[in-house]
Structure formats: structure tokens, C-alpha cells
PDB file of N, CA and C in Angstrom:
ATOM      1  N   UNK A 246      47.848 111.679 126.574  1.00  0.00           N
ATOM      2  CA  UNK A 246      47.775 112.110 125.186  1.00  0.00           C
ATOM      3  C   UNK A 246      48.956 111.510 124.421  1.00  0.00           C
ATOM      4  N   UNK A 247      48.677 110.952 123.261  1.00  0.00           N
ATOM      5  CA  UNK A 247      49.722 110.394 122.397  1.00  0.00           C
ATOM      6  C   UNK A 247      50.586 111.542 121.870  1.00  0.00           C
ATOM      7  N   UNK A 248      51.897 111.432 122.038  1.00  0.00           N
ATOM      8  CA  UNK A 248      52.787 112.498 121.576  1.00  0.00           C
ATOM      9  C   UNK A 248      52.843 112.584 120.056  1.00  0.00           C
ATOM     10  N   UNK A 249      52.440 111.523 119.362  1.00  0.00           N
ATOM     11  CA  UNK A 249      52.533 111.504 117.907  1.00  0.00           C
ATOM     12  C   UNK A 249      51.271 112.011 117.210  1.00  0.00           C
ATOM     13  N   UNK A 250      50.096 111.590 117.683  1.00  0.00           N
ATOM     14  CA  UNK A 250      48.862 112.053 117.026  1.00  0.00           C
ATOM     15  C   UNK A 250      48.152 113.135 117.830  1.00  0.00           C
ATOM     16  N   UNK A 251      48.608 113.357 119.075  1.00  0.00           N
ATOM     17  CA  UNK A 251      48.058 114.378 119.971  1.00  0.00           C
ATOM     18  C   UNK A 251      46.620 114.115 120.395  1.00  0.00           C
ATOM     19  N   UNK A 252      46.208 112.863 120.385  1.00  0.00           N
ATOM     20  CA  UNK A 252      44.838 112.519 120.780  1.00  0.00           C
ATOM     21  C   UNK A 252      44.872 111.745 122.100  1.00  0.00           C
ATOM     22  N   UNK A 253      43.993 112.132 123.006  1.00  0.00           N
ATOM     23  CA  UNK A 253      43.850 111.392 124.254  1.00  0.00           C
ATOM     24  C   UNK A 253      43.009 110.145 123.999  1.00  0.00           C
ATOM     25  N   UNK A 254      42.003 110.306 123.171  1.00  0.00           N
ATOM     26  CA  UNK A 254      41.120 109.198 122.823  1.00  0.00           C
ATOM     27  C   UNK A 254      41.151 109.001 121.318  1.00  0.00           C
ATOM     28  N   UNK A 255      41.367 107.779 120.894  1.00  0.00           N
ATOM     29  CA  UNK A 255      41.371 107.455 119.469  1.00  0.00           C
ATOM     30  C   UNK A 255      40.916 106.007 119.325  1.00  0.00           C
ATOM     31  N   UNK A 256      40.386 105.675 118.180  1.00  0.00           N
ATOM     32  CA  UNK A 256      39.900 104.328 117.910  1.00  0.00           C
ATOM     33  C   UNK A 256      41.062 103.341 118.031  1.00  0.00           C
ATOM     34  N   UNK A 257      40.999 102.400 118.982  1.00  0.00           N
ATOM     35  CA  UNK A 257      42.101 101.454 119.156  1.00  0.00           C
ATOM     36  C   UNK A 257      42.281 100.511 117.962  1.00  0.00           C
ATOM     37  N   UNK A 258      41.249 100.355 117.152  1.00  0.00           N
ATOM     38  CA  UNK A 258      41.379  99.529 115.953  1.00  0.00           C
ATOM     39  C   UNK A 258      42.311 100.223 114.957  1.00  0.00           C
ATOM     40  N   UNK A 259      42.246 101.541 114.895  1.00  0.00           N
ATOM     41  CA  UNK A 259      43.085 102.312 113.974  1.00  0.00           C
ATOM     42  C   UNK A 259      44.450 102.624 114.590  1.00  0.00           C
ATOM     43  N   UNK A 260      44.460 103.062 115.846  1.00  0.00           N
ATOM     44  CA  UNK A 260      45.698 103.542 116.463  1.00  0.00           C
ATOM     45  C   UNK A 260      46.389 102.533 117.374  1.00  0.00           C
ATOM     46  N   UNK A 261      45.697 101.481 117.748  1.00  0.00           N
ATOM     47  CA  UNK A 261      46.271 100.521 118.684  1.00  0.00           C
ATOM     48  C   UNK A 261      46.147 101.004 120.117  1.00  0.00           C
ATOM     49  N   UNK A 262      46.641 100.215 121.024  1.00  0.00           N
ATOM     50  CA  UNK A 262      46.613 100.575 122.435  1.00  0.00           C
ATOM     51  C   UNK A 262      47.621 101.676 122.716  1.00  0.00           C
ATOM     52  N   UNK A 263      47.381 102.409 123.815  1.00  0.00           N
ATOM     53  CA  UNK A 263      48.343 103.414 124.264  1.00  0.00           C
ATOM     54  C   UNK A 263      49.364 102.731 125.164  1.00  0.00           C
ATOM     55  N   UNK A 264      50.619 103.105 124.993  1.00  0.00           N
ATOM     56  CA  UNK A 264      51.694 102.616 125.858  1.00  0.00           C
ATOM     57  C   UNK A 264      52.389 103.823 126.470  1.00  0.00           C
ATOM     58  N   UNK A 265      52.841 103.661 127.717  1.00  0.00           N
ATOM     59  CA  UNK A 265      53.509 104.754 128.415  1.00  0.00           C
ATOM     60  C   UNK A 265      54.775 104.256 129.077  1.00  0.00           C
ATOM     61  N   UNK A 266      55.832 105.052 128.945  1.00  0.00           N
ATOM     62  CA  UNK A 266      57.102 104.732 129.586  1.00  0.00           C
ATOM     63  C   UNK A 266      58.036 105.926 129.386  1.00  0.00           C
ATOM     64  N   UNK A 267      58.930 106.147 130.306  1.00  0.00           N
ATOM     65  CA  UNK A 267      59.913 107.235 130.213  1.00  0.00           C
ATOM     66  C   UNK A 267      59.247 108.604 130.022  1.00  0.00           C
ATOM     67  N   UNK A 268      58.055 108.778 130.585  1.00  0.00           N
ATOM     68  CA  UNK A 268      57.362 110.045 130.471  1.00  0.00           C
ATOM     69  C   UNK A 268      56.720 110.281 129.115  1.00  0.00           C
ATOM     70  N   UNK A 269      56.716 109.266 128.266  1.00  0.00           N
ATOM     71  CA  UNK A 269      56.105 109.379 126.937  1.00  0.00           C
ATOM     72  C   UNK A 269      54.877 108.487 126.853  1.00  0.00           C
ATOM     73  N   UNK A 270      53.912 108.923 126.079  1.00  0.00           N
ATOM     74  CA  UNK A 270      52.700 108.144 125.835  1.00  0.00           C
ATOM     75  C   UNK A 270      52.460 108.159 124.329  1.00  0.00           C
ATOM     76  N   UNK A 271      52.193 106.988 123.749  1.00  0.00           N
ATOM     77  CA  UNK A 271      51.937 106.911 122.314  1.00  0.00           C
ATOM     78  C   UNK A 271      51.074 105.694 122.004  1.00  0.00           C
ATOM     79  N   UNK A 272      50.325 105.793 120.927  1.00  0.00           N
ATOM     80  CA  UNK A 272      49.577 104.635 120.425  1.00  0.00           C
ATOM     81  C   UNK A 272      50.562 103.723 119.685  1.00  0.00           C
ATOM     82  N   UNK A 273      50.347 102.437 119.797  1.00  0.00           N
ATOM     83  CA  UNK A 273      51.241 101.460 119.177  1.00  0.00           C
ATOM     84  C   UNK A 273      51.377 101.697 117.672  1.00  0.00           C
ATOM     85  N   UNK A 274      50.257 101.866 116.958  1.00  0.00           N
ATOM     86  CA  UNK A 274      50.342 102.031 115.511  1.00  0.00           C
ATOM     87  C   UNK A 274      50.870 103.407 115.118  1.00  0.00           C
ATOM     88  N   UNK A 275      50.672 104.411 115.964  1.00  0.00           N
ATOM     89  CA  UNK A 275      51.280 105.722 115.700  1.00  0.00           C
ATOM     90  C   UNK A 275      52.802 105.577 115.685  1.00  0.00           C
ATOM     91  N   UNK A 276      53.335 104.762 116.588  1.00  0.00           N
ATOM     92  CA  UNK A 276      54.774 104.500 116.617  1.00  0.00           C
ATOM     93  C   UNK A 276      55.220 103.791 115.347  1.00  0.00           C
ATOM     94  N   UNK A 277      54.503 102.753 114.951  1.00  0.00           N
ATOM     95  CA  UNK A 277      54.892 101.962 113.783  1.00  0.00           C
ATOM     96  C   UNK A 277      54.860 102.763 112.481  1.00  0.00           C
ATOM     97  N   UNK A 278      53.875 103.645 112.333  1.00  0.00           N
ATOM     98  CA  UNK A 278      53.709 104.364 111.071  1.00  0.00           C
ATOM     99  C   UNK A 278      54.463 105.692 110.988  1.00  0.00           C
ATOM    100  N   UNK A 279      54.940 106.227 112.093  1.00  0.00           N
ATOM    101  CA  UNK A 279      55.622 107.534 112.080  1.00  0.00           C
ATOM    102  C   UNK A 279      56.859 107.499 111.179  1.00  0.00           C
ATOM    103  N   UNK A 280      57.001 108.524 110.362  1.00  0.00           N
ATOM    104  CA  UNK A 280      58.138 108.621 109.444  1.00  0.00           C
ATOM    105  C   UNK A 280      59.451 108.726 110.212  1.00  0.00           C
ATOM    106  N   UNK A 281      60.443 107.998 109.734  1.00  0.00           N
ATOM    107  CA  UNK A 281      61.812 108.049 110.260  1.00  0.00           C
ATOM    108  C   UNK A 281      61.939 107.530 111.686  1.00  0.00           C
ATOM    109  N   UNK A 282      60.995 106.735 112.126  1.00  0.00           N
ATOM    110  CA  UNK A 282      61.072 106.166 113.466  1.00  0.00           C
ATOM    111  C   UNK A 282      61.320 104.666 113.333  1.00  0.00           C
ATOM    112  N   UNK A 283      62.463 104.216 113.819  1.00  0.00           N
ATOM    113  CA  UNK A 283      62.851 102.814 113.677  1.00  0.00           C
ATOM    114  C   UNK A 283      62.834 102.107 115.028  1.00  0.00           C
ATOM    115  N   UNK A 284      62.312 100.906 115.031  1.00  0.00           N
ATOM    116  CA  UNK A 284      62.241 100.099 116.239  1.00  0.00           C
ATOM    117  C   UNK A 284      63.535  99.323 116.407  1.00  0.00           C
ATOM    118  N   UNK A 285      64.047  99.314 117.625  1.00  0.00           N
ATOM    119  CA  UNK A 285      65.258  98.572 117.941  1.00  0.00           C
ATOM    120  C   UNK A 285      64.929  97.081 118.068  1.00  0.00           C
ATOM    121  N   UNK A 286      65.930  96.233 117.970  1.00  0.00           N
ATOM    122  CA  UNK A 286      65.724  94.788 118.062  1.00  0.00           C
ATOM    123  C   UNK A 286      65.225  94.368 119.441  1.00  0.00           C
ATOM    124  N   UNK A 287      65.638  95.098 120.466  1.00  0.00           N
ATOM    125  CA  UNK A 287      65.246  94.759 121.833  1.00  0.00           C
ATOM    126  C   UNK A 287      64.015  95.576 122.229  1.00  0.00           C
ATOM    127  N   UNK A 288      62.839  94.931 122.365  1.00  0.00           N
ATOM    128  CA  UNK A 288      61.619  95.666 122.702  1.00  0.00           C
ATOM    129  C   UNK A 288      61.635  96.283 124.100  1.00  0.00           C
ATOM    130  N   UNK A 289      62.608  95.914 124.942  1.00  0.00           N
ATOM    131  CA  UNK A 289      62.703  96.485 126.285  1.00  0.00           C
ATOM    132  C   UNK A 289      63.348  97.862 126.260  1.00  0.00           C
ATOM    133  N   UNK A 290      63.984  98.220 125.156  1.00  0.00           N
ATOM    134  CA  UNK A 290      64.624  99.529 125.012  1.00  0.00           C
ATOM    135  C   UNK A 290      63.548 100.577 124.759  1.00  0.00           C
ATOM    136  N   UNK A 291      63.588 101.659 125.513  1.00  0.00           N
ATOM    137  CA  UNK A 291      62.668 102.769 125.294  1.00  0.00           C
ATOM    138  C   UNK A 291      61.209 102.367 125.388  1.00  0.00           C
ATOM    139  N   UNK A 292      60.424 102.842 124.460  1.00  0.00           N
ATOM    140  CA  UNK A 292      58.978 102.597 124.410  1.00  0.00           C
ATOM    141  C   UNK A 292      58.721 101.545 123.333  1.00  0.00           C
ATOM    142  N   UNK A 293      58.592 100.295 123.745  1.00  0.00           N
ATOM    143  CA  UNK A 293      58.391  99.168 122.830  1.00  0.00           C
ATOM    144  C   UNK A 293      59.527  99.030 121.819  1.00  0.00           C
ATOM    145  N   UNK A 294      60.728  99.400 122.206  1.00  0.00           N
ATOM    146  CA  UNK A 294      61.875  99.318 121.306  1.00  0.00           C
ATOM    147  C   UNK A 294      62.133 100.603 120.535  1.00  0.00           C
ATOM    148  N   UNK A 295      61.299 101.614 120.715  1.00  0.00           N
ATOM    149  CA  UNK A 295      61.503 102.903 120.062  1.00  0.00           C
ATOM    150  C   UNK A 295      62.220 103.818 121.037  1.00  0.00           C
ATOM    151  N   UNK A 296      63.344 104.353 120.627  1.00  0.00           N
ATOM    152  CA  UNK A 296      64.168 105.204 121.465  1.00  0.00           C
ATOM    153  C   UNK A 296      63.428 106.508 121.779  1.00  0.00           C
ATOM    154  N   UNK A 297      63.287 106.876 123.064  1.00  0.00           N
ATOM    155  CA  UNK A 297      62.595 108.112 123.434  1.00  0.00           C
ATOM    156  C   UNK A 297      63.166 109.354 122.736  1.00  0.00           C
ATOM    157  N   UNK A 298      64.471 109.398 122.569  1.00  0.00           N
ATOM    158  CA  UNK A 298      65.103 110.537 121.885  1.00  0.00           C
ATOM    159  C   UNK A 298      64.649 110.605 120.421  1.00  0.00           C
ATOM    160  N   UNK A 299      64.554 109.439 119.757  1.00  0.00           N
ATOM    161  CA  UNK A 299      64.086 109.394 118.370  1.00  0.00           C
ATOM    162  C   UNK A 299      62.621 109.827 118.274  1.00  0.00           C
ATOM    163  N   UNK A 300      61.813 109.431 119.238  1.00  0.00           N
ATOM    164  CA  UNK A 300      60.399 109.830 119.255  1.00  0.00           C
ATOM    165  C   UNK A 300      60.296 111.343 119.373  1.00  0.00           C
ATOM    166  N   UNK A 301      61.078 111.930 120.262  1.00  0.00           N
ATOM    167  CA  UNK A 301      61.056 113.395 120.443  1.00  0.00           C
ATOM    168  C   UNK A 301      61.519 114.114 119.169  1.00  0.00           C
ATOM    169  N   UNK A 302      62.484 113.541 118.460  1.00  0.00           N
ATOM    170  CA  UNK A 302      62.949 114.126 117.201  1.00  0.00           C
ATOM    171  C   UNK A 302      61.823 114.123 116.172  1.00  0.00           C
ATOM    172  N   UNK A 303      61.088 113.024 116.078  1.00  0.00           N
ATOM    173  CA  UNK A 303      59.958 112.927 115.153  1.00  0.00           C
ATOM    174  C   UNK A 303      58.894 113.960 115.513  1.00  0.00           C
ATOM    175  N   UNK A 304      58.628 114.130 116.794  1.00  0.00           N
ATOM    176  CA  UNK A 304      57.633 115.105 117.249  1.00  0.00           C
ATOM    177  C   UNK A 304      58.059 116.530 116.855  1.00  0.00           C
ATOM    178  N   UNK A 305      59.332 116.860 117.040  1.00  0.00           N
ATOM    179  CA  UNK A 305      59.832 118.192 116.664  1.00  0.00           C
ATOM    180  C   UNK A 305      59.703 118.432 115.159  1.00  0.00           C
ATOM    181  N   UNK A 306      60.062 117.436 114.363  1.00  0.00           N
ATOM    182  CA  UNK A 306      59.948 117.577 112.901  1.00  0.00           C
ATOM    183  C   UNK A 306      58.489 117.688 112.476  1.00  0.00           C
ATOM    184  N   UNK A 307      57.620 116.951 113.155  1.00  0.00           N
ATOM    185  CA  UNK A 307      56.197 116.953 112.802  1.00  0.00           C
ATOM    186  C   UNK A 307      55.545 118.310 113.059  1.00  0.00           C
ATOM    187  N   UNK A 308      56.128 119.097 113.942  1.00  0.00           N
ATOM    188  CA  UNK A 308      55.580 120.422 114.226  1.00  0.00           C
ATOM    189  C   UNK A 308      55.560 121.291 112.973  1.00  0.00           C
ATOM    190  N   UNK A 309      56.373 120.936 111.989  1.00  0.00           N
ATOM    191  CA  UNK A 309      56.435 121.684 110.729  1.00  0.00           C
ATOM    192  C   UNK A 309      55.519 121.096 109.656  1.00  0.00           C
ATOM    193  N   UNK A 310      54.891 119.945 109.944  1.00  0.00           N
ATOM    194  CA  UNK A 310      54.055 119.250 108.960  1.00  0.00           C
ATOM    195  C   UNK A 310      52.579 119.411 109.299  1.00  0.00           C
ATOM    196  N   UNK A 311      51.800 119.789 108.307  1.00  0.00           N
ATOM    197  CA  UNK A 311      50.364 120.007 108.498  1.00  0.00           C
ATOM    198  C   UNK A 311      49.586 118.807 107.947  1.00  0.00           C
ATOM    199  N   UNK A 312      48.626 118.331 108.720  1.00  0.00           N
ATOM    200  CA  UNK A 312      47.781 117.199 108.330  1.00  0.00           C
ATOM    201  C   UNK A 312      46.882 117.619 107.169  1.00  0.00           C
ATOM    202  N   UNK A 313      46.862 116.808 106.116  1.00  0.00           N
ATOM    203  CA  UNK A 313      46.046 117.119 104.936  1.00  0.00           C
ATOM    204  C   UNK A 313      44.561 116.899 105.199  1.00  0.00           C
ATOM    205  N   UNK A 314      44.222 116.278 106.326  1.00  0.00           N
ATOM    206  CA  UNK A 314      42.819 116.008 106.649  1.00  0.00           C
ATOM    207  C   UNK A 314      42.263 117.076 107.593  1.00  0.00           C
ATOM    208  N   UNK A 315      42.898 117.236 108.757  1.00  0.00           N
ATOM    209  CA  UNK A 315      42.360 118.166 109.760  1.00  0.00           C
ATOM    210  C   UNK A 315      42.968 119.564 109.682  1.00  0.00           C
ATOM    211  N   UNK A 316      44.106 119.703 109.007  1.00  0.00           N
ATOM    212  CA  UNK A 316      44.744 121.005 108.860  1.00  0.00           C
ATOM    213  C   UNK A 316      45.640 121.403 110.013  1.00  0.00           C
ATOM    214  N   UNK A 317      45.675 120.598 111.069  1.00  0.00           N
ATOM    215  CA  UNK A 317      46.521 120.902 112.228  1.00  0.00           C
ATOM    216  C   UNK A 317      47.966 120.477 111.974  1.00  0.00           C
ATOM    217  N   UNK A 318      48.894 121.104 112.680  1.00  0.00           N
ATOM    218  CA  UNK A 318      50.293 120.701 112.572  1.00  0.00           C
ATOM    219  C   UNK A 318      50.524 119.447 113.413  1.00  0.00           C
ATOM    220  N   UNK A 319      51.696 118.871 113.272  1.00  0.00           N
ATOM    221  CA  UNK A 319      52.059 117.702 114.060  1.00  0.00           C
ATOM    222  C   UNK A 319      51.832 116.382 113.354  1.00  0.00           C
ATOM    223  N   UNK A 320      51.615 116.411 112.049  1.00  0.00           N
ATOM    224  CA  UNK A 320      51.401 115.176 111.300  1.00  0.00           C
ATOM    225  C   UNK A 320      52.702 114.383 111.217  1.00  0.00           C
ATOM    226  N   UNK A 321      52.653 113.110 111.554  1.00  0.00           N
ATOM    227  CA  UNK A 321      53.867 112.292 111.603  1.00  0.00           C
ATOM    228  C   UNK A 321      53.937 111.225 110.513  1.00  0.00           C
ATOM    229  N   UNK A 322      52.897 111.111 109.697  1.00  0.00           N
ATOM    230  CA  UNK A 322      52.858 110.056 108.681  1.00  0.00           C
ATOM    231  C   UNK A 322      52.781 110.691 107.300  1.00  0.00           C
ATOM    232  N   UNK A 323      53.681 110.281 106.432  1.00  0.00           N
ATOM    233  CA  UNK A 323      53.692 110.789 105.060  1.00  0.00           C
ATOM    234  C   UNK A 323      53.157 109.719 104.122  1.00  0.00           C
ATOM    235  N   UNK A 324      52.406 110.141 103.142  1.00  0.00           N
ATOM    236  CA  UNK A 324      51.884 109.226 102.143  1.00  0.00           C
ATOM    237  C   UNK A 324      53.054 108.519 101.452  1.00  0.00           C
ATOM    238  N   UNK A 325      52.909 107.229 101.206  1.00  0.00           N
ATOM    239  CA  UNK A 325      53.997 106.481 100.570  1.00  0.00           C
ATOM    240  C   UNK A 325      53.860 106.450  99.052  1.00  0.00           C
ATOM    241  N   UNK A 326      52.784 107.042  98.539  1.00  0.00           N
ATOM    242  CA  UNK A 326      52.588 107.104  97.085  1.00  0.00           C
ATOM    243  C   UNK A 326      53.692 107.980  96.481  1.00  0.00           C
ATOM    244  N   UNK A 327      54.290 107.508  95.398  1.00  0.00           N
ATOM    245  CA  UNK A 327      55.361 108.259  94.751  1.00  0.00           C
ATOM    246  C   UNK A 327      54.868 109.640  94.329  1.00  0.00           C
ATOM    247  N   UNK A 328      55.661 110.649  94.561  1.00  0.00           N
ATOM    248  CA  UNK A 328      55.365 112.042  94.225  1.00  0.00           C
ATOM    249  C   UNK A 328      54.210 112.644  95.032  1.00  0.00           C
ATOM    250  N   UNK A 329      53.815 112.014  96.123  1.00  0.00           N
ATOM    251  CA  UNK A 329      52.785 112.572  96.994  1.00  0.00           C
ATOM    252  C   UNK A 329      53.464 113.114  98.244  1.00  0.00           C
ATOM    253  N   UNK A 330      53.178 114.350  98.582  1.00  0.00           N
ATOM    254  CA  UNK A 330      53.817 114.960  99.751  1.00  0.00           C
ATOM    255  C   UNK A 330      52.811 115.247 100.858  1.00  0.00           C
ATOM    256  N   UNK A 331      51.718 114.496 100.894  1.00  0.00           N
ATOM    257  CA  UNK A 331      50.704 114.701 101.930  1.00  0.00           C
ATOM    258  C   UNK A 331      51.119 114.021 103.227  1.00  0.00           C
ATOM    259  N   UNK A 332      50.822 114.717 104.321  1.00  0.00           N
ATOM    260  CA  UNK A 332      51.093 114.221 105.666  1.00  0.00           C
ATOM    261  C   UNK A 332      49.779 114.140 106.411  1.00  0.00           C
ATOM    262  N   UNK A 333      49.699 113.239 107.401  1.00  0.00           N
ATOM    263  CA  UNK A 333      48.483 113.128 108.191  1.00  0.00           C
ATOM    264  C   UNK A 333      48.758 112.524 109.555  1.00  0.00           C
ATOM    265  N   UNK A 334      47.795 112.710 110.452  1.00  0.00           N
ATOM    266  CA  UNK A 334      47.804 112.049 111.756  1.00  0.00           C
ATOM    267  C   UNK A 334      47.103 110.706 111.559  1.00  0.00           C
ATOM    268  N   UNK A 335      47.512 109.677 112.249  1.00  0.00           N
ATOM    269  CA  UNK A 335      46.895 108.365 112.069  1.00  0.00           C
ATOM    270  C   UNK A 335      45.387 108.375 112.341  1.00  0.00           C
ATOM    271  N   UNK A 336      44.885 109.035 113.402  1.00  0.00           N
ATOM    272  CA  UNK A 336      43.437 109.037 113.617  1.00  0.00           C
ATOM    273  C   UNK A 336      42.660 109.750 112.509  1.00  0.00           C
ATOM    274  N   UNK A 337      43.312 110.608 111.742  1.00  0.00           N
ATOM    275  CA  UNK A 337      42.652 111.323 110.649  1.00  0.00           C
ATOM    276  C   UNK A 337      42.571 110.478 109.381  1.00  0.00           C
ATOM    277  N   UNK A 338      43.294 109.385 109.332  1.00  0.00           N
ATOM    278  CA  UNK A 338      43.402 108.585 108.111  1.00  0.00           C
ATOM    279  C   UNK A 338      42.056 108.119 107.574  1.00  0.00           C
ATOM    280  N   UNK A 339      41.197 107.622 108.436  1.00  0.00           N
ATOM    281  CA  UNK A 339      39.908 107.101 107.985  1.00  0.00           C
ATOM    282  C   UNK A 339      39.058 108.200 107.362  1.00  0.00           C
ATOM    283  N   UNK A 340      38.966 109.324 108.053  1.00  0.00           N
ATOM    284  CA  UNK A 340      38.184 110.457 107.550  1.00  0.00           C
ATOM    285  C   UNK A 340      38.740 110.972 106.224  1.00  0.00           C
ATOM    286  N   UNK A 341      40.054 110.912 106.065  1.00  0.00           N
ATOM    287  CA  UNK A 341      40.697 111.405 104.849  1.00  0.00           C
ATOM    288  C   UNK A 341      40.815 110.361 103.755  1.00  0.00           C
ATOM    289  N   UNK A 342      40.210 109.189 103.982  1.00  0.00           N
ATOM    290  CA  UNK A 342      40.228 108.092 103.010  1.00  0.00           C
ATOM    291  C   UNK A 342      41.652 107.631 102.698  1.00  0.00           C
ATOM    292  N   UNK A 343      42.536 107.726 103.689  1.00  0.00           N
ATOM    293  CA  UNK A 343      43.898 107.229 103.547  1.00  0.00           C
ATOM    294  C   UNK A 343      43.879 105.727 103.824  1.00  0.00           C
ATOM    295  N   UNK A 344      44.673 104.987 103.109  1.00  0.00           N
ATOM    296  CA  UNK A 344      44.736 103.542 103.307  1.00  0.00           C
ATOM    297  C   UNK A 344      45.989 103.229 104.111  1.00  0.00           C
ATOM    298  N   UNK A 345      45.797 102.541 105.228  1.00  0.00           N
ATOM    299  CA  UNK A 345      46.919 102.120 106.072  1.00  0.00           C
ATOM    300  C   UNK A 345      46.908 100.605 106.140  1.00  0.00           C
ATOM    301  N   UNK A 346      48.061 100.016 105.950  1.00  0.00           N
ATOM    302  CA  UNK A 346      48.158  98.569 106.062  1.00  0.00           C
ATOM    303  C   UNK A 346      49.226  98.218 107.075  1.00  0.00           C
ATOM    304  N   UNK A 347      48.840  97.416 108.020  1.00  0.00           N
ATOM    305  CA  UNK A 347      49.780  96.913 109.016  1.00  0.00           C
ATOM    306  C   UNK A 347      49.721  95.390 108.953  1.00  0.00           C
ATOM    307  N   UNK A 348      50.815  94.807 108.546  1.00  0.00           N
ATOM    308  CA  UNK A 348      50.865  93.360 108.397  1.00  0.00           C
ATOM    309  C   UNK A 348      52.003  92.848 109.261  1.00  0.00           C
ATOM    310  N   UNK A 349      51.663  92.191 110.393  1.00  0.00           N
ATOM    311  CA  UNK A 349      52.740  91.669 111.261  1.00  0.00           C
ATOM    312  C   UNK A 349      53.527  90.572 110.558  1.00  0.00           C
ATOM    313  N   UNK A 350      54.794  90.334 110.835  1.00  0.00           N
ATOM    314  CA  UNK A 350      55.564  91.217 111.705  1.00  0.00           C
ATOM    315  C   UNK A 350      55.865  92.523 110.999  1.00  0.00           C
ATOM    316  N   UNK A 351      55.954  93.594 111.776  1.00  0.00           N
ATOM    317  CA  UNK A 351      56.136  94.927 111.206  1.00  0.00           C
ATOM    318  C   UNK A 351      57.397  94.968 110.376  1.00  0.00           C
TER     319      UNK A 351
END
């Protein structure tokens, strides 16, 4: 189960592949889009360059955020529209008509 979106199964086109290391499992795009989660320069550090401690901090903060689509807690992505305070899980984005853009390099 992805620690960020809490889904065991999710569309890989939307969420990316699942990666596991250091006892953590997450979808690649869930990592990239999570608020306040920064990737280190060295991809060998942590989970694809994301520090496990930072991931756990994001998960703890997300416990207070409710997804505007499904209503469940644990939303890790905040709308980037100015003055919008909506949060959502990445797999809920399509159903909620949220627009996500990922343009490499991240």
C-alpha cells in the first residue's frame, strides 16, 4: 500500500509505478506531487532520493487533511490555484476533475 495515497492498486498512468525501500512503499508520482516533499540530488538516498523521515512527516501532516473528492483523511496534495485550500489524493484527481501536470525533469 502506498503510504501517501493509501491505495494498494492505482492506475499507473496517474500514480506511476510503486517503489519500495526502507520499509516504505509509494507510487512515484505520489512522491513527486506530495506537498512539502523535496527530492535530494542523489537518487540513491532514501526512496528515489526522498528522505524516509520526510515522507513520514508528510504522512503525519496529511492525517489532518481531508480529500475534497473522496472525503477521507490523508490527502497529501494541495491545489496550486491561488486562494484554493482543497486537498486530494492523487488517485482521486481524475474523478475530482483535478488537473495534474508532470513534465520531466521534475
